[in-house]
XYZ file of C-alpha atoms in Angstrom:
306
model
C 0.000 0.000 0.000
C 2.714 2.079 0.748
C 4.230 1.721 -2.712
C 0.998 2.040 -4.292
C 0.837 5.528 -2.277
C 4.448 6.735 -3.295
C 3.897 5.772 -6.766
C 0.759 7.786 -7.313
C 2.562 11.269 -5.502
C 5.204 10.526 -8.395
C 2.955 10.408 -11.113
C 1.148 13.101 -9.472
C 4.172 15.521 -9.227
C 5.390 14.184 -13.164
C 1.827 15.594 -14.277
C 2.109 18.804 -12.155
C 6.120 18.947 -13.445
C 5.119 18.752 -17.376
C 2.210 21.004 -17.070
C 4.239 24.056 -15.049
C 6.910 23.060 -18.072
C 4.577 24.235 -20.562
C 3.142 20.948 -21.669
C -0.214 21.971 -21.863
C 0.499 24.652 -23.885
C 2.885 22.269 -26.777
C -0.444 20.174 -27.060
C -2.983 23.128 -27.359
C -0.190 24.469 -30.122
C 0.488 21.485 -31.619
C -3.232 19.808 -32.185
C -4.338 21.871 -34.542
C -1.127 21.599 -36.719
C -1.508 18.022 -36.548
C -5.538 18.039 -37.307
C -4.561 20.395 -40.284
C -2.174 17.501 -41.293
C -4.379 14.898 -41.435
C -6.995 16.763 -43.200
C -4.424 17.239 -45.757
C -2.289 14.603 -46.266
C -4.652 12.085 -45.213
C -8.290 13.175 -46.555
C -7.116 12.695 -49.709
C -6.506 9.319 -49.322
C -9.484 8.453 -47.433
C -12.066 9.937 -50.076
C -10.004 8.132 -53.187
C -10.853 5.155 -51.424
C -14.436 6.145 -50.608
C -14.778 7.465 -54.636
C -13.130 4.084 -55.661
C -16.586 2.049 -54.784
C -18.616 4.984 -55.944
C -19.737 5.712 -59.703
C -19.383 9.240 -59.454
C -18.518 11.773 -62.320
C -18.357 14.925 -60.123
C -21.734 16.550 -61.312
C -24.766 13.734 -60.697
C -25.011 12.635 -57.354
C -22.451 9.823 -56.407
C -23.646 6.218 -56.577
C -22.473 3.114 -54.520
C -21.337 0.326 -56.494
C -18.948 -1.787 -54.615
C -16.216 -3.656 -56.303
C -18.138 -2.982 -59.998
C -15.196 -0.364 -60.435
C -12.679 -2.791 -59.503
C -14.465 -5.598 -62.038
C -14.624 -2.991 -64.654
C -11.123 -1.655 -64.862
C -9.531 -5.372 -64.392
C -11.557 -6.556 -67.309
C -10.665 -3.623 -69.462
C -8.507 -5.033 -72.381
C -6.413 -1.327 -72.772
C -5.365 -2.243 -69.093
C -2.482 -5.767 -70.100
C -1.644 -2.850 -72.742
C -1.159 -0.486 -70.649
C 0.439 -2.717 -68.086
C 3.098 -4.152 -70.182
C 3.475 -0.480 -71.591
C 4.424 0.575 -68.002
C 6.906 -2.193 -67.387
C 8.391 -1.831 -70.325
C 9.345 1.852 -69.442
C 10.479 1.032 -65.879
C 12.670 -1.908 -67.472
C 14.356 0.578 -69.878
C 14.859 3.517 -67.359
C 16.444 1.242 -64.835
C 18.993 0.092 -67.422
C 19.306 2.769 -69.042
C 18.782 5.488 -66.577
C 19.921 4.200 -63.915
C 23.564 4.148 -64.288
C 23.258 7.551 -65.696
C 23.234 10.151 -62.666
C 25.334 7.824 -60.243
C 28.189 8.148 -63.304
C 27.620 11.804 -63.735
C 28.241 11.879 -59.669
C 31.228 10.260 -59.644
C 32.672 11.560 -62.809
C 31.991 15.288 -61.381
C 33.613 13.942 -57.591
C 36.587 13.195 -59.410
C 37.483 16.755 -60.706
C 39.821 18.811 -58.745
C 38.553 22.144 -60.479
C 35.818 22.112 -63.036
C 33.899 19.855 -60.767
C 31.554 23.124 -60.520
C 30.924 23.862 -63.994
C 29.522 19.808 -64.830
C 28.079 19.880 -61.674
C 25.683 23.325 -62.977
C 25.746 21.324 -66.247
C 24.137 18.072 -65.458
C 21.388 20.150 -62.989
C 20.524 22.455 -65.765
C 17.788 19.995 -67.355
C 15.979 20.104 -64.007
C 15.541 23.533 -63.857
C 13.961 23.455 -67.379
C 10.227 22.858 -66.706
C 8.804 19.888 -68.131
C 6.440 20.722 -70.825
C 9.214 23.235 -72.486
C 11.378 20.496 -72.110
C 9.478 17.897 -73.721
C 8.494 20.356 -76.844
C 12.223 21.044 -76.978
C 12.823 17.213 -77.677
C 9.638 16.988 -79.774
C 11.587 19.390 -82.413
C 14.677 17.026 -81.767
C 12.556 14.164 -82.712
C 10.857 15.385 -86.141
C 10.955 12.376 -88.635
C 11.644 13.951 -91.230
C 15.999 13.928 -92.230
C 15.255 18.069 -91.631
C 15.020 16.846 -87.912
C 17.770 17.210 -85.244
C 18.413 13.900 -84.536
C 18.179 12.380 -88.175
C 19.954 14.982 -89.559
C 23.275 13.948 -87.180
C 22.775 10.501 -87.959
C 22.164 11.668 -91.420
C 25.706 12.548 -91.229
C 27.250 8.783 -90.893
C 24.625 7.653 -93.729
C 22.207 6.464 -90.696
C 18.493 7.330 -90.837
C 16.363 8.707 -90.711
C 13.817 7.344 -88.335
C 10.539 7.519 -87.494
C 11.256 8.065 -83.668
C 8.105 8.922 -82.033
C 5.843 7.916 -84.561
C 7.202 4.492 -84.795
C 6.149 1.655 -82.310
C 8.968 0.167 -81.359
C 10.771 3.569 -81.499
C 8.265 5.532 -79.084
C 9.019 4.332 -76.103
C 12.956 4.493 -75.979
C 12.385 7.819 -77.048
C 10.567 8.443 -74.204
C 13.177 7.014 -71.977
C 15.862 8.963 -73.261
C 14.389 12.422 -72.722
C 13.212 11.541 -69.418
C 16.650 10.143 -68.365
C 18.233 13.676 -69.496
C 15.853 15.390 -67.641
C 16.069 13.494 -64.153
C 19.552 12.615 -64.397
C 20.889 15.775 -62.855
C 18.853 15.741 -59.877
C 19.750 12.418 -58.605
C 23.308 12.703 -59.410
C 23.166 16.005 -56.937
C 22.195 13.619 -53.987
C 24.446 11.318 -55.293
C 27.244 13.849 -55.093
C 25.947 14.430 -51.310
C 26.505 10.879 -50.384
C 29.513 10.670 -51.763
C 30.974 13.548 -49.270
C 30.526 11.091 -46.955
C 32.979 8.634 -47.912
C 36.066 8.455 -45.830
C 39.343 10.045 -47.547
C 41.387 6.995 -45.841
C 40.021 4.823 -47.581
C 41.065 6.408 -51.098
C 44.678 6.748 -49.552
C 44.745 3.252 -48.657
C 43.554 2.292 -52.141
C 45.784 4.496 -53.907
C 48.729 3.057 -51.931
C 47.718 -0.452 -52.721
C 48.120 0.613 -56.482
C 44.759 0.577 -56.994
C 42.918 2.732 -59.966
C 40.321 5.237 -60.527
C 37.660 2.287 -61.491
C 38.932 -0.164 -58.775
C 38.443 2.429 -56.511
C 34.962 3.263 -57.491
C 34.088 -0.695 -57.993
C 35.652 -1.055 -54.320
C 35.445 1.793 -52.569
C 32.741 4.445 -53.864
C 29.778 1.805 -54.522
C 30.186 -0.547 -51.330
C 29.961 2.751 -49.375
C 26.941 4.466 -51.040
C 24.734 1.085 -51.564
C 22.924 2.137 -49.086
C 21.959 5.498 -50.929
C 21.987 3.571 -53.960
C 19.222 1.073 -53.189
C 17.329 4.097 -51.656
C 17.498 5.882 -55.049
C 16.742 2.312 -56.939
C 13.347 2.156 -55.166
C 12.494 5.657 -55.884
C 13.111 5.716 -59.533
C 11.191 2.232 -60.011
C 8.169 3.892 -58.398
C 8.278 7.059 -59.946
C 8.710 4.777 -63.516
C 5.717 2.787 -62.872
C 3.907 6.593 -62.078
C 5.663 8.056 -65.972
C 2.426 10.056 -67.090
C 3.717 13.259 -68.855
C 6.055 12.191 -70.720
C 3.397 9.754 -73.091
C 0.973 12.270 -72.755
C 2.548 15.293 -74.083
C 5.134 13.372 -76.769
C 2.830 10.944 -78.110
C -0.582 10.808 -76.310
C -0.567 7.303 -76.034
C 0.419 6.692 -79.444
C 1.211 5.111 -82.079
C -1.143 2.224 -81.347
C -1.521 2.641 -78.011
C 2.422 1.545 -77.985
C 3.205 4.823 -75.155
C -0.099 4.216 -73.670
C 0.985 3.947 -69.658
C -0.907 3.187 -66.531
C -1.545 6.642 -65.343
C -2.224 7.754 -68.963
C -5.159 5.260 -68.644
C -6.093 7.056 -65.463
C -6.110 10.090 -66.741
C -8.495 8.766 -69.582
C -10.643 7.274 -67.176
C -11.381 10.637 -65.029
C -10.873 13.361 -67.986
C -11.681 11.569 -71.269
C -14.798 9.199 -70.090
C -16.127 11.247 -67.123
C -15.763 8.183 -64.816
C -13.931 9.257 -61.594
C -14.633 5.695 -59.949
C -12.857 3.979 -62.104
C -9.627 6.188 -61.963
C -9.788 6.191 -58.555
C -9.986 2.526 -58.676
C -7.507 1.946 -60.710
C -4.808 4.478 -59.266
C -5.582 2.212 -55.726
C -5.129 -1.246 -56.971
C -1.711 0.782 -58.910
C -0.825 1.930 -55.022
C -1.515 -1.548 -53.629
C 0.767 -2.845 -56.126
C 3.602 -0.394 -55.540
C 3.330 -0.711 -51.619
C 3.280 -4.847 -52.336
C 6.352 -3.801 -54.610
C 8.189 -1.909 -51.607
C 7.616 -4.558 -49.111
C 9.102 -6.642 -51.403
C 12.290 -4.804 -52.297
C 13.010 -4.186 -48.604
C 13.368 -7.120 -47.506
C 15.129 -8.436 -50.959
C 18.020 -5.648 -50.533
C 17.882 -5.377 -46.514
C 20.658 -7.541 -46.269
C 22.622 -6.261 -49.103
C 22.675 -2.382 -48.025
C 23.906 -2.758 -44.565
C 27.002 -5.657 -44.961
């Protein structure tokens, strides 16, 4: 009893202790920062998964249909299209893309003094929005031999090509203007991680006799994994989520060969007026990418901390 009593005077004095602290006051502050949050952040989420079971086009008054949106959009034959579209990208910016900034980063860590100047050179795509961007490469891409591209390959008696309105050309097209544009952003991060490599263990390469690619292969990757795998997982989702791009080069064309998940989204929502079945389908395209996640942590857990 005793205890009991001495134990209830401490918790007693803790509660008097963190209110005379100001404790009251951090909660009275901080709940409505945290309700404005949630109603944010949140609310979104929870109405696109209340509008996924409704048939609902934004004007009539929305209509509960269960899993029919689910039915519908699995059953759509533009979906294994669109699907294997998607994939397809995400296969072709990984090995293609990938490499790309985590070169550019260690290319630009290697200069002494002009590290600056590639360093502003590879960000500078980044900086140039999107849609100029893409209508920048859209001239590049002209079929005709007038047209940037064909017109250099023109030189070496190569050409010209259809590019983006060929169906087997569309899509690598695609990848390549999207890897210049993201490439300079990633590389910056990579160029962060890199600072945090330990000098020694360059000296203690460079003793051994070691070179500037078995120091890389030995010393730069092993210590950046970590950030590498990071990056890995954010560039597969943000492939499987590749929406402008297709929309604004080709618009799903030729032949539906560009024609992406979110593309079909977008045609769901904007095109057909049906804002259940876009929300349906952009959840079933979450569950797979959190399934995906899951799935890639545990795969590379081991891997980025030995």
């Amino acid at each position: 009893m005793f205890q009991t009593t001495k134990q209830s005077r401490s918790g007693a004095r803790s509660l008097t202790t963190w209110y005379r602290s100001g404790g009251l006051s951090a909660v009275l502050f901080a709940v409505p920062l945290v309700l404005t949050f949630l109603y944010f952040s949140w609310g979104p989420i929870v109405r696109g998964l209340v509008l996924s079971f409704q048939k609902n086009n934004l004007v009539a008054a929305p209509e509960w249909v269960g899993m029919a949106n689910f039915s519908y959009v699995l059953t759509d034959p533009q979906l294994p299209q669109a699907a294997l579209n998607t994939l397809y990208f995400a296969a072709l910016a990984l090995l293609f893309g990938f490499p790309v900034p985590l070169f550019l980063a260690v290319f630009v860590s290697e200069l002494r003094t002009t590290g600056w100047l590639y360093n502003v050179l590879s960000y500078l795509p980044a900086v140039v929005p999107p849609v100029v961007a893409i209508l920048l490469w859209t001239f590049f891409y002209d079929p005709s031999t007038a047209g940037v591209f064909n017109s250099i390959l023109g030189w070496f008696g190569i050409g010209p090509f259809a590019w983006l309105n060929s169906q087997s050309l569309a899509m690598p097209a695609i990848v390549l203007e999207a890897t210049w544009a993201g490439a300079g952003a990633t590389s910056i991060i990579y160029l962060a991680a890199l600072t945090g490599v330990r000098t020694e263990l360059y000296e203690a390469a460079e003793l051994d006799g070691a070179g500037i690619w078995s120091r890389i292969w030995h010393v730069t990757l092993p210590q950046i994994r970590g950030i590498i795998f990071i990056m890995m997982l954010l560039q597969l989702i943000g492939t499987f989520q590749v929406f402008t791009e297709p929309f604004l080069f080709t618009g799903g064309g030729p032949n539906n060969a560009t024609t992406t998940i979110l593309l079909l989204i977008y045609r769901y929502a904007f095109v057909n007026g049906d804002f259940g079945a876009a929300t349906a389908l952009s959840v079933l395209l979450a569950g797979v990418l959190c399934l995906l996640s899951v799935a890639y942590y545990f795969v590379t857990r081991r891997w980025s901390t030995t």
